[in-house]
Coordinates of C-alpha atoms and ligand atoms in Angstrom, one line a residue:
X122 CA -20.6 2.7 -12.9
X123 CA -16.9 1.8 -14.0
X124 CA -14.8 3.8 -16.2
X125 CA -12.6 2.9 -18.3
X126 CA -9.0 4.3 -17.8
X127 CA -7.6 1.0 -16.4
X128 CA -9.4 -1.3 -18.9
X129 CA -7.0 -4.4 -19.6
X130 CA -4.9 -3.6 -16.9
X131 CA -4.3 -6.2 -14.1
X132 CA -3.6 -5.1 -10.6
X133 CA -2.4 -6.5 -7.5
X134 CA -2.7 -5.0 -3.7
X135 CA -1.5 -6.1 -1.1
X136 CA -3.0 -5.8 2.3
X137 CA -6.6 -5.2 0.5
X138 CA -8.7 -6.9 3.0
X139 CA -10.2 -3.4 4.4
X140 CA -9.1 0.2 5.4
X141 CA -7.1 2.1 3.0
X142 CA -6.2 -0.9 0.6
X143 CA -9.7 -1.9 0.3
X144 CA -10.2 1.7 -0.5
X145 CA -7.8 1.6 -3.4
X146 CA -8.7 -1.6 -4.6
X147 CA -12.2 -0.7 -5.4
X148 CA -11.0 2.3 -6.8
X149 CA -8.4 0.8 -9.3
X150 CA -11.5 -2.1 -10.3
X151 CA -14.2 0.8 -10.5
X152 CA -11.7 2.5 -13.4
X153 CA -11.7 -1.1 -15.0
X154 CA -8.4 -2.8 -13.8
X155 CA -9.1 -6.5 -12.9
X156 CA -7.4 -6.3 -9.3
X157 CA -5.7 -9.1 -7.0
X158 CA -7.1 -8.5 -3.6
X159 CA -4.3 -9.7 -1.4
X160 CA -5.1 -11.0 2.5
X161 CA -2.9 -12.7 4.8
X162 CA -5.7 -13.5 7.8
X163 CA -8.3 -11.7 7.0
X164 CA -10.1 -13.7 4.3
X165 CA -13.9 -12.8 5.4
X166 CA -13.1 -9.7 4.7
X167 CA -11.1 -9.9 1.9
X168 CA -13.9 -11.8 0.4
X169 CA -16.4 -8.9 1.0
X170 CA -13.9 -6.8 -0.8
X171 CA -13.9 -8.5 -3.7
X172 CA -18.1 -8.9 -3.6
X173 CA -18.8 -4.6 -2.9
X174 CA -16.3 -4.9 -6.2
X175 CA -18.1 -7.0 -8.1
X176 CA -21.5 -5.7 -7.1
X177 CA -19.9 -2.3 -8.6
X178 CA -19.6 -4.1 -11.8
X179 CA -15.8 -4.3 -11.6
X180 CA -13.7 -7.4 -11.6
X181 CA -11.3 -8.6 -9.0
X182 CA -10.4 -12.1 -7.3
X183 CA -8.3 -12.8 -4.1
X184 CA -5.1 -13.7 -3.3
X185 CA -3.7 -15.4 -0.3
X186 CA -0.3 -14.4 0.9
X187 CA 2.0 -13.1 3.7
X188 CA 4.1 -10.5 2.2
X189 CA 7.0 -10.7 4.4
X190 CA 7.7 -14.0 3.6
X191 CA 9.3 -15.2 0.6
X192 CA 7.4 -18.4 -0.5
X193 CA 4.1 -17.1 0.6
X194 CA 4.8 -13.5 -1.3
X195 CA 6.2 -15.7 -4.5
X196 CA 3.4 -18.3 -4.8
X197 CA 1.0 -15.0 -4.3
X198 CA 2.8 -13.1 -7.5
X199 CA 2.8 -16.6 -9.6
X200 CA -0.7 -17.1 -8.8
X201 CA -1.6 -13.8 -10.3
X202 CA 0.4 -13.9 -13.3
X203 CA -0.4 -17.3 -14.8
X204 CA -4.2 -16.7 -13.8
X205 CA -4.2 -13.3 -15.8
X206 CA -1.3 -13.7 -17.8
X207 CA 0.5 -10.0 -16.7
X208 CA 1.1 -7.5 -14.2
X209 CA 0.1 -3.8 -14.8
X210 CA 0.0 -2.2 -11.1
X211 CA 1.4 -3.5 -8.0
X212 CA 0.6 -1.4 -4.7
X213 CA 2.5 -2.1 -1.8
X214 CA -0.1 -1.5 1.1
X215 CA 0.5 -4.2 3.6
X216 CA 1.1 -2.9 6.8
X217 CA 1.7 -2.8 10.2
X218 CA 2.5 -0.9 13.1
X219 CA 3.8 -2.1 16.8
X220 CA 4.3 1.2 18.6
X221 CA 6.3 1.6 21.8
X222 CA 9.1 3.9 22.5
X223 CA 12.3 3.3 21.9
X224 CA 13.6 2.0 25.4
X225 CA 10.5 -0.2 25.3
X226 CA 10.4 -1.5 22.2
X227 CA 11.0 -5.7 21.3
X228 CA 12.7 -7.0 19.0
X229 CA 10.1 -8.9 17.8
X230 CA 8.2 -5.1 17.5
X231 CA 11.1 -3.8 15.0
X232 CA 11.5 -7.0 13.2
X233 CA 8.0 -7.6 12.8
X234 CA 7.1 -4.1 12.0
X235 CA 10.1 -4.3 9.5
X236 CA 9.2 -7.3 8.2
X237 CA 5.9 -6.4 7.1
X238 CA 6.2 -2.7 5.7
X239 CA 10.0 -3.3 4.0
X240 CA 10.5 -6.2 3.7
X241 CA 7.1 -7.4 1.9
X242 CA 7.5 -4.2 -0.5
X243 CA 10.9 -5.3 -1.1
X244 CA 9.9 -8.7 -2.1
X245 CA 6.6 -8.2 -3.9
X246 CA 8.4 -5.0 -6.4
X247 CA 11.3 -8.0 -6.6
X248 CA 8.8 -10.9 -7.9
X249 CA 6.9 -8.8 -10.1
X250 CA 9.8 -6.9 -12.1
X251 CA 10.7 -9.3 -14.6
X252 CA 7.2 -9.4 -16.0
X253 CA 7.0 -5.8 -15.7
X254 CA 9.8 -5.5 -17.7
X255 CA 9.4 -8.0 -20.1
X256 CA 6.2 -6.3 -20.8
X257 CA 7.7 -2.4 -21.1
X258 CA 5.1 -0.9 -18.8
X259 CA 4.3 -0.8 -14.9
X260 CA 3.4 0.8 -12.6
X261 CA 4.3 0.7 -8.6
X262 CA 2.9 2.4 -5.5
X263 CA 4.2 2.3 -2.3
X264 CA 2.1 3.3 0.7
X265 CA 4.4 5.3 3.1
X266 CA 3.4 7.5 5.8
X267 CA 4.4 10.9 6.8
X268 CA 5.5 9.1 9.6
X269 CA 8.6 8.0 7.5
X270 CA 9.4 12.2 6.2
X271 CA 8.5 13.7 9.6
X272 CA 9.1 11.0 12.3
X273 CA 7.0 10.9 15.5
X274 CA 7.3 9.3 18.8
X275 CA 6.7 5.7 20.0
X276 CA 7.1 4.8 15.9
X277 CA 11.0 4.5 15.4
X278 CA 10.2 1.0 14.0
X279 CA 7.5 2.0 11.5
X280 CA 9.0 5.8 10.9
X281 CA 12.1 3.7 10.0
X282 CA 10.4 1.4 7.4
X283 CA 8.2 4.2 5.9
X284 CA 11.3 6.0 5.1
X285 CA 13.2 3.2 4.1
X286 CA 10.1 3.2 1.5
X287 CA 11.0 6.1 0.6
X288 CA 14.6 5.6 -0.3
X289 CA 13.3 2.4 -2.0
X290 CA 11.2 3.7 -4.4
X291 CA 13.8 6.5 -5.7
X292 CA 16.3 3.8 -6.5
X293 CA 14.0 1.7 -8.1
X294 CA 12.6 4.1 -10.3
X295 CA 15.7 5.5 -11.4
X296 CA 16.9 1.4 -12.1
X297 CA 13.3 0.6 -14.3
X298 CA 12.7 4.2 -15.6
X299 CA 13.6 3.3 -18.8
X300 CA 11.6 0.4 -19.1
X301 CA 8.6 2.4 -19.0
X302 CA 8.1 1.3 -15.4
X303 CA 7.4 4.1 -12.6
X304 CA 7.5 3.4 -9.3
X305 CA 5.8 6.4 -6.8
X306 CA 5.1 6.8 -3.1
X307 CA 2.3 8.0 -1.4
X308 CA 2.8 9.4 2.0
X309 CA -0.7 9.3 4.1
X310 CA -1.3 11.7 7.1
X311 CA -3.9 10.6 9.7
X312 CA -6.9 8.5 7.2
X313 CA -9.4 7.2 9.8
X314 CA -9.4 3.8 9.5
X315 CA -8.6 0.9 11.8
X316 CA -4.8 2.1 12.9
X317 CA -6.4 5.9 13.5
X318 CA -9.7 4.6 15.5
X319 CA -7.3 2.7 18.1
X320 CA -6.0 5.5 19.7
X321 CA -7.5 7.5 22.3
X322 CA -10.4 10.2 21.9
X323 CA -7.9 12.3 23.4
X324 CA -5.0 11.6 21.2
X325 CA -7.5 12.2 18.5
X326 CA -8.4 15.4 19.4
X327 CA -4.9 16.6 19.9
X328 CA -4.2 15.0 16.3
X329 CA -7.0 16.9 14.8
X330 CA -5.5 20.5 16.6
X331 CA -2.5 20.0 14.3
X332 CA -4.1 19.0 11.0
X333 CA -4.7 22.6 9.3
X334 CA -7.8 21.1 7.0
X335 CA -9.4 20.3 10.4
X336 CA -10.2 16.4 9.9
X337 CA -8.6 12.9 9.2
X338 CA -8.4 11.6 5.8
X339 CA -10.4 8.7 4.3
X340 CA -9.1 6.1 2.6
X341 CA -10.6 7.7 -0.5
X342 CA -8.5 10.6 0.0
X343 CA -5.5 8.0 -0.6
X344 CA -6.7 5.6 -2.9
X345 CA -7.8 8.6 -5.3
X346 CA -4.3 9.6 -5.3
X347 CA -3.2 6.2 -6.3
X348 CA -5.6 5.9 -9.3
X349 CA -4.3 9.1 -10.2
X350 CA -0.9 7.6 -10.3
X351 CA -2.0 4.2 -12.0
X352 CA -3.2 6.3 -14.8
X353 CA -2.2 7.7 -18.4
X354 CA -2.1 10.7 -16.6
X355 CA 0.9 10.3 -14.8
X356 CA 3.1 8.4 -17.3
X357 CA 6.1 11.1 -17.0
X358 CA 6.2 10.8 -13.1
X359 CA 8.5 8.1 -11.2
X360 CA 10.5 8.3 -8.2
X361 CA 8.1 10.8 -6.2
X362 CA 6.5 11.1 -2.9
X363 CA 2.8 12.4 -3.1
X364 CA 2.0 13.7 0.7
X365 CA -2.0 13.1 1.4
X366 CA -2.3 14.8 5.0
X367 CA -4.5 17.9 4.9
X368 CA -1.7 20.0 5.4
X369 CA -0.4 18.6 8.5
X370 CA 3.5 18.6 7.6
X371 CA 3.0 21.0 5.3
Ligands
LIG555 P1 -5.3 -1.7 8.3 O1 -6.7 -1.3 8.3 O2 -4.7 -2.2 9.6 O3 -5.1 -2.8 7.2 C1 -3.9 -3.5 7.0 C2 -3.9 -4.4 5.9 O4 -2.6 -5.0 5.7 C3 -4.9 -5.6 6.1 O5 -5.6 -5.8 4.9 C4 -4.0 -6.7 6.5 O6 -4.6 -8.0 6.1 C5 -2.8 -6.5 5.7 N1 -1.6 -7.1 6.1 C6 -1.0 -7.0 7.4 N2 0.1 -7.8 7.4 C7 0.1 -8.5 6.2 C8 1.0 -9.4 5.6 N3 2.1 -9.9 6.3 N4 0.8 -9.8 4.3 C9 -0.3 -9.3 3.6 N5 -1.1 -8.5 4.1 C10 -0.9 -8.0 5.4 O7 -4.3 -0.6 7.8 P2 -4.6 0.8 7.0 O8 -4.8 1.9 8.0 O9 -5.6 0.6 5.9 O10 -3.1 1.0 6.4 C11 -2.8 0.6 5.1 C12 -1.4 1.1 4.7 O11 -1.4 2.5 4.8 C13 -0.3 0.6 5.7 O12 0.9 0.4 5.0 C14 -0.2 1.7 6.6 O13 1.1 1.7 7.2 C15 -0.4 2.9 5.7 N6 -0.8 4.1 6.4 C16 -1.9 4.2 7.1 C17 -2.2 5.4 7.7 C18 -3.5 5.6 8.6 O14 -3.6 6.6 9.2 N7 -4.4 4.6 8.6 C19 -1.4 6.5 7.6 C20 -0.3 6.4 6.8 C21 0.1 5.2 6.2 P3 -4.8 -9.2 7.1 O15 -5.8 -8.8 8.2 O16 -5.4 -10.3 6.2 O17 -3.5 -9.6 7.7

């Protein structure tokens, strides 16, 4: 069954080939959005995305693209909006994480890691602005991390992106706010998807020990929160960091 809150609207979201942005992209469809589902490798899966979509009855196509790099992230953004004609939502999910500690860590780790998680959020909310404001209305999510508030170790590269997010999406809320654009943050915790099930049982378990609601969250524990945020009923909030971890930095 699909609502009917995001009727109309066309969204785009990147990184939507499985775990969390899957989740929210068949969350945004199921409430009626028509949604870009953005890969860069993954295509299979991308395509199964936009199938368990379209099984649901919602609508949603895919889009081929590599975030972190300009032509790729442009010809990804056009492609969208001359197909559909508008932008409603973009959510900035791509991402990646290279952990080592500090002493250890490449380069290649921090650019890459970079890259991906900043960079690609800079250049997707950069290529999809002037239609947002042309149109007077749109909406932005960036996926963050608590990573990014609270810091943790063998993560200086991503903790130094998430929070770079963060600082990102204050100052472009308070440049479109009165455009009718917001631009919001959602700061995950632990969700078990593929990043989570790397690590060790053992790392798990002394995860879990510090999460006070006693589990990891599931991508629908995010991608609920970003509907919520996509909808009429957040229209007077911009510039905000919504924390989805159970309590763990609580
Ligand atoms: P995931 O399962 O590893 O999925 C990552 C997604 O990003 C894939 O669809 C991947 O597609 C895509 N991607 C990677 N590089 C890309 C690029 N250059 N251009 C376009 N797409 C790219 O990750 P996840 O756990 O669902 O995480 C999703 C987001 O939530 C990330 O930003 C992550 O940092 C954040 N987050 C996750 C957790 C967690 O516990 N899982 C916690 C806090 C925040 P391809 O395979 O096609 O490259």
């Amino acid at each position: 069954m699909t609502g009917t809150e995001l009727d109309g609207r066309i969204a785009l979201v990147t990184g939507a080939s499985r775990g969390i942005g899957a989740a929210i992209a068949f969350s945004l469809a199921m409430a009626g959005a028509k949604v870009g589902v953005n890969y860069n490798t993954s295509r299979e899966s991308a395509e199964k995305v936009v199938e368990k979509i379209t099984q649901g009855g919602g609508e949603a196509f895919l889009v081929e693209g590599n975030v972190s790099e300009e032509a790729s992230a442009e010809a990804a953004v056009k492609q969208l909006i001359s197909q559909c004609g508008q932008i409603d939502i973009l959510v900035n999910n791509a991402g990646i994480n290279r952990d080592r500690l500090l002493m250890r860590m490449k380069i290649e780790d921090w650019d890459e890691v970079l890259d991906v998680n900043l960079r690609g959020t800079f250049l997707c909310s950069k290529l999809v602005m002037p239609q947002m404001i042309k149109q007077r209305k749109g909406r932005i999510v960036n996926i963050s991390s608590v990573v990014g508030l609270s810091g943790n170790p063998g993560q200086a590269n991503y903790a130094a992106a998430k929070a770079g997010l963060i600082g990102f999406t204050k100052a472009v809320a308070r440049e479109v706010a009165s455009r009718n654009v917001t631009v919001n943050a959602v700061a995950p915790g632990f969700i078990a998807t593929g990043m989570v099930e790397e690590l060790t049982e053992d790392t798990q378990k002394q995860i879990l020990d510090k999460i006070p609601m006693g589990r990891f969250g599931s991508a629908e524990d995010v991608s609920q929160a970003v509907l919520f945020l996509c909808g009429d009923g957040a229209s007077y909030i911009t510039g905000q960091v919504i924390t989805i971890d159970g309590g763990l930095i609580a």
